Amino acid sequence: MARLFPARGWVDLGAQVSAGSDFPVGQFGAMRSVWGMTTRQTVIGVKGPEHAISNDEALALHTANAARVTGEEMLLGTLTPGRLADLTVWHRDPAQCPTSCVT
């Protein structure tokens, strides 16, 4: 479990990494994904803290990097004039949440 999705190492190596969620199909929406990548918190405690990435890096994996991986970086992924916008407003910063605010 501690080695699952070692984002820090991949980002540091310059790998083309992206992230996403299956919400509402599953229980793990983007807020939980960002929270998990930044805190490495799991239902059984913190696992693999050396693989944690910053909040900004986690958000980039879900936005600009996801668009780049799908070849849509000229259409979406950043808030840029002329590009499609898909906004999410969260009630709290996922990097600062206890488990209860990301469920």
PDB file of C-alpha atoms in Angstrom:
ATOM      1  CA  MET A   1       0.000   0.000   0.000  1.00  0.00           C
ATOM      2  CA  ALA A   2       2.815   2.423   0.840  1.00  0.00           C
ATOM      3  CA  ARG A   3       4.178   2.141  -2.715  1.00  0.00           C
ATOM      4  CA  LEU A   4       0.835   2.582  -4.460  1.00  0.00           C
ATOM      5  CA  PHE A   5       0.916   5.524  -6.910  1.00  0.00           C
ATOM      6  CA  PRO A   6       4.392   6.895  -6.059  1.00  0.00           C
ATOM      7  CA  ALA A   7       3.568  10.309  -7.512  1.00  0.00           C
ATOM      8  CA  ARG A   8       6.544  12.152  -5.971  1.00  0.00           C
ATOM      9  CA  GLY A   9       9.065   9.944  -7.730  1.00  0.00           C
ATOM     10  CA  TRP A  10       7.227  10.037 -11.045  1.00  0.00           C
ATOM     11  CA  VAL A  11       6.890  13.834 -10.990  1.00  0.00           C
ATOM     12  CA  ASP A  12      10.540  14.254 -10.009  1.00  0.00           C
ATOM     13  CA  LEU A  13      11.612  12.013 -12.904  1.00  0.00           C
ATOM     14  CA  GLY A  14       9.593  14.144 -15.336  1.00  0.00           C
ATOM     15  CA  ALA A  15       7.117  11.388 -16.185  1.00  0.00           C
ATOM     16  CA  GLN A  16       3.911  12.384 -17.940  1.00  0.00           C
ATOM     17  CA  VAL A  17       1.552  11.719 -15.024  1.00  0.00           C
ATOM     18  CA  SER A  18      -2.109  12.632 -14.757  1.00  0.00           C
ATOM     19  CA  ALA A  19      -4.922  11.935 -12.320  1.00  0.00           C
ATOM     20  CA  GLY A  20      -8.677  11.845 -12.365  1.00  0.00           C
ATOM     21  CA  SER A  21     -11.683  10.406 -10.655  1.00  0.00           C
ATOM     22  CA  ASP A  22     -14.602   8.172 -11.461  1.00  0.00           C
ATOM     23  CA  PHE A  23     -17.009  10.306  -9.458  1.00  0.00           C
ATOM     24  CA  PRO A  24     -19.967   9.880  -9.212  1.00  0.00           C
ATOM     25  CA  VAL A  25     -19.455   6.238 -10.230  1.00  0.00           C
ATOM     26  CA  GLY A  26     -17.197   5.559  -7.250  1.00  0.00           C
ATOM     27  CA  GLN A  27     -16.720   7.147  -3.871  1.00  0.00           C
ATOM     28  CA  PHE A  28     -13.384   8.702  -4.779  1.00  0.00           C
ATOM     29  CA  GLY A  29     -14.020  12.107  -6.323  1.00  0.00           C
ATOM     30  CA  ALA A  30     -11.319  14.599  -7.268  1.00  0.00           C
ATOM     31  CA  MET A  31     -11.265  16.183  -3.802  1.00  0.00           C
ATOM     32  CA  ARG A  32     -10.440  12.831  -2.184  1.00  0.00           C
ATOM     33  CA  SER A  33      -7.851  12.143  -4.876  1.00  0.00           C
ATOM     34  CA  VAL A  34      -6.047  15.462  -4.304  1.00  0.00           C
ATOM     35  CA  TRP A  35      -6.260  14.947  -0.540  1.00  0.00           C
ATOM     36  CA  GLY A  36      -4.842  11.433  -0.794  1.00  0.00           C
ATOM     37  CA  MET A  37      -1.940  12.438  -3.033  1.00  0.00           C
ATOM     38  CA  THR A  38      -0.961  15.336  -0.759  1.00  0.00           C
ATOM     39  CA  THR A  39      -1.455  13.670   2.634  1.00  0.00           C
ATOM     40  CA  ARG A  40      -0.976   9.970   1.699  1.00  0.00           C
ATOM     41  CA  GLN A  41      -3.713   9.307   4.254  1.00  0.00           C
ATOM     42  CA  THR A  42      -5.626   6.028   3.853  1.00  0.00           C
ATOM     43  CA  VAL A  43      -8.319   4.291   5.879  1.00  0.00           C
ATOM     44  CA  ILE A  44      -5.495   2.480   7.695  1.00  0.00           C
ATOM     45  CA  GLY A  45      -3.299   5.529   8.297  1.00  0.00           C
ATOM     46  CA  VAL A  46      -0.633   7.412   6.360  1.00  0.00           C
ATOM     47  CA  LYS A  47       1.098   5.135   3.861  1.00  0.00           C
ATOM     48  CA  GLY A  48       4.116   6.111   1.773  1.00  0.00           C
ATOM     49  CA  PRO A  49       4.500   9.720   2.934  1.00  0.00           C
ATOM     50  CA  GLU A  50       7.686   9.981   0.854  1.00  0.00           C
ATOM     51  CA  HIS A  51       5.465   9.769  -2.252  1.00  0.00           C
ATOM     52  CA  ALA A  52       3.347  12.824  -1.324  1.00  0.00           C
ATOM     53  CA  ILE A  53       3.155  15.724  -3.752  1.00  0.00           C
ATOM     54  CA  SER A  54       2.146  19.344  -3.205  1.00  0.00           C
ATOM     55  CA  ASN A  55      -1.415  20.589  -3.515  1.00  0.00           C
ATOM     56  CA  ASP A  56      -0.460  22.549  -6.664  1.00  0.00           C
ATOM     57  CA  GLU A  57       1.098  19.448  -8.217  1.00  0.00           C
ATOM     58  CA  ALA A  58      -1.988  17.336  -7.410  1.00  0.00           C
ATOM     59  CA  LEU A  59      -4.292  19.927  -8.965  1.00  0.00           C
ATOM     60  CA  ALA A  60      -2.079  20.058 -12.075  1.00  0.00           C
ATOM     61  CA  LEU A  61      -2.306  16.267 -12.428  1.00  0.00           C
ATOM     62  CA  HIS A  62      -6.111  16.581 -12.525  1.00  0.00           C
ATOM     63  CA  THR A  63      -6.211  19.545 -14.919  1.00  0.00           C
ATOM     64  CA  ALA A  64      -3.358  20.517 -17.253  1.00  0.00           C
ATOM     65  CA  ASN A  65      -1.622  17.138 -17.106  1.00  0.00           C
ATOM     66  CA  ALA A  66      -4.851  15.218 -17.736  1.00  0.00           C
ATOM     67  CA  ALA A  67      -5.531  17.364 -20.809  1.00  0.00           C
ATOM     68  CA  ARG A  68      -1.971  16.816 -22.043  1.00  0.00           C
ATOM     69  CA  VAL A  69      -2.209  13.029 -21.678  1.00  0.00           C
ATOM     70  CA  THR A  70      -5.437  12.949 -23.716  1.00  0.00           C
ATOM     71  CA  GLY A  71      -4.045  15.315 -26.364  1.00  0.00           C
ATOM     72  CA  GLU A  72      -6.527  18.065 -25.469  1.00  0.00           C
ATOM     73  CA  GLU A  73      -4.157  20.643 -23.986  1.00  0.00           C
ATOM     74  CA  MET A  74      -5.148  23.239 -26.602  1.00  0.00           C
ATOM     75  CA  LEU A  75      -8.831  22.790 -25.726  1.00  0.00           C
ATOM     76  CA  LEU A  76      -8.951  22.414 -21.937  1.00  0.00           C
ATOM     77  CA  GLY A  77      -6.925  21.853 -18.784  1.00  0.00           C
ATOM     78  CA  THR A  78      -6.104  25.474 -17.897  1.00  0.00           C
ATOM     79  CA  LEU A  79      -8.156  28.612 -17.433  1.00  0.00           C
ATOM     80  CA  THR A  80      -7.151  30.289 -20.672  1.00  0.00           C
ATOM     81  CA  PRO A  81      -9.245  32.523 -22.978  1.00  0.00           C
ATOM     82  CA  GLY A  82     -10.791  30.454 -25.752  1.00  0.00           C
ATOM     83  CA  ARG A  83     -10.534  27.136 -23.931  1.00  0.00           C
ATOM     84  CA  LEU A  84     -13.333  25.144 -22.353  1.00  0.00           C
ATOM     85  CA  ALA A  85     -13.787  25.706 -18.641  1.00  0.00           C
ATOM     86  CA  ASP A  86     -14.958  23.116 -16.158  1.00  0.00           C
ATOM     87  CA  LEU A  87     -14.856  24.542 -12.657  1.00  0.00           C
ATOM     88  CA  THR A  88     -15.121  22.834  -9.313  1.00  0.00           C
ATOM     89  CA  VAL A  89     -15.687  24.768  -6.112  1.00  0.00           C
ATOM     90  CA  TRP A  90     -14.868  22.918  -2.925  1.00  0.00           C
ATOM     91  CA  HIS A  91     -16.093  23.929   0.510  1.00  0.00           C
ATOM     92  CA  ARG A  92     -12.610  23.286   1.967  1.00  0.00           C
ATOM     93  CA  ASP A  93      -9.021  22.918   0.807  1.00  0.00           C
ATOM     94  CA  PRO A  94      -8.510  19.153   0.341  1.00  0.00           C
ATOM     95  CA  ALA A  95      -4.894  19.455   1.501  1.00  0.00           C
ATOM     96  CA  GLN A  96      -6.110  20.802   4.859  1.00  0.00           C
ATOM     97  CA  CYS A  97      -9.000  18.408   5.476  1.00  0.00           C
ATOM     98  CA  PRO A  98      -9.440  15.704   8.029  1.00  0.00           C
ATOM     99  CA  THR A  99     -10.889  12.491   6.596  1.00  0.00           C
ATOM    100  CA  SER A 100     -14.467  13.626   7.258  1.00  0.00           C
ATOM    101  CA  CYS A 101     -14.438  16.570   4.837  1.00  0.00           C
ATOM    102  CA  VAL A 102     -13.467  14.539   1.764  1.00  0.00           C
ATOM    103  CA  THR A 103     -16.029  11.764   2.036  1.00  0.00           C
TER     104      THR A 103
END
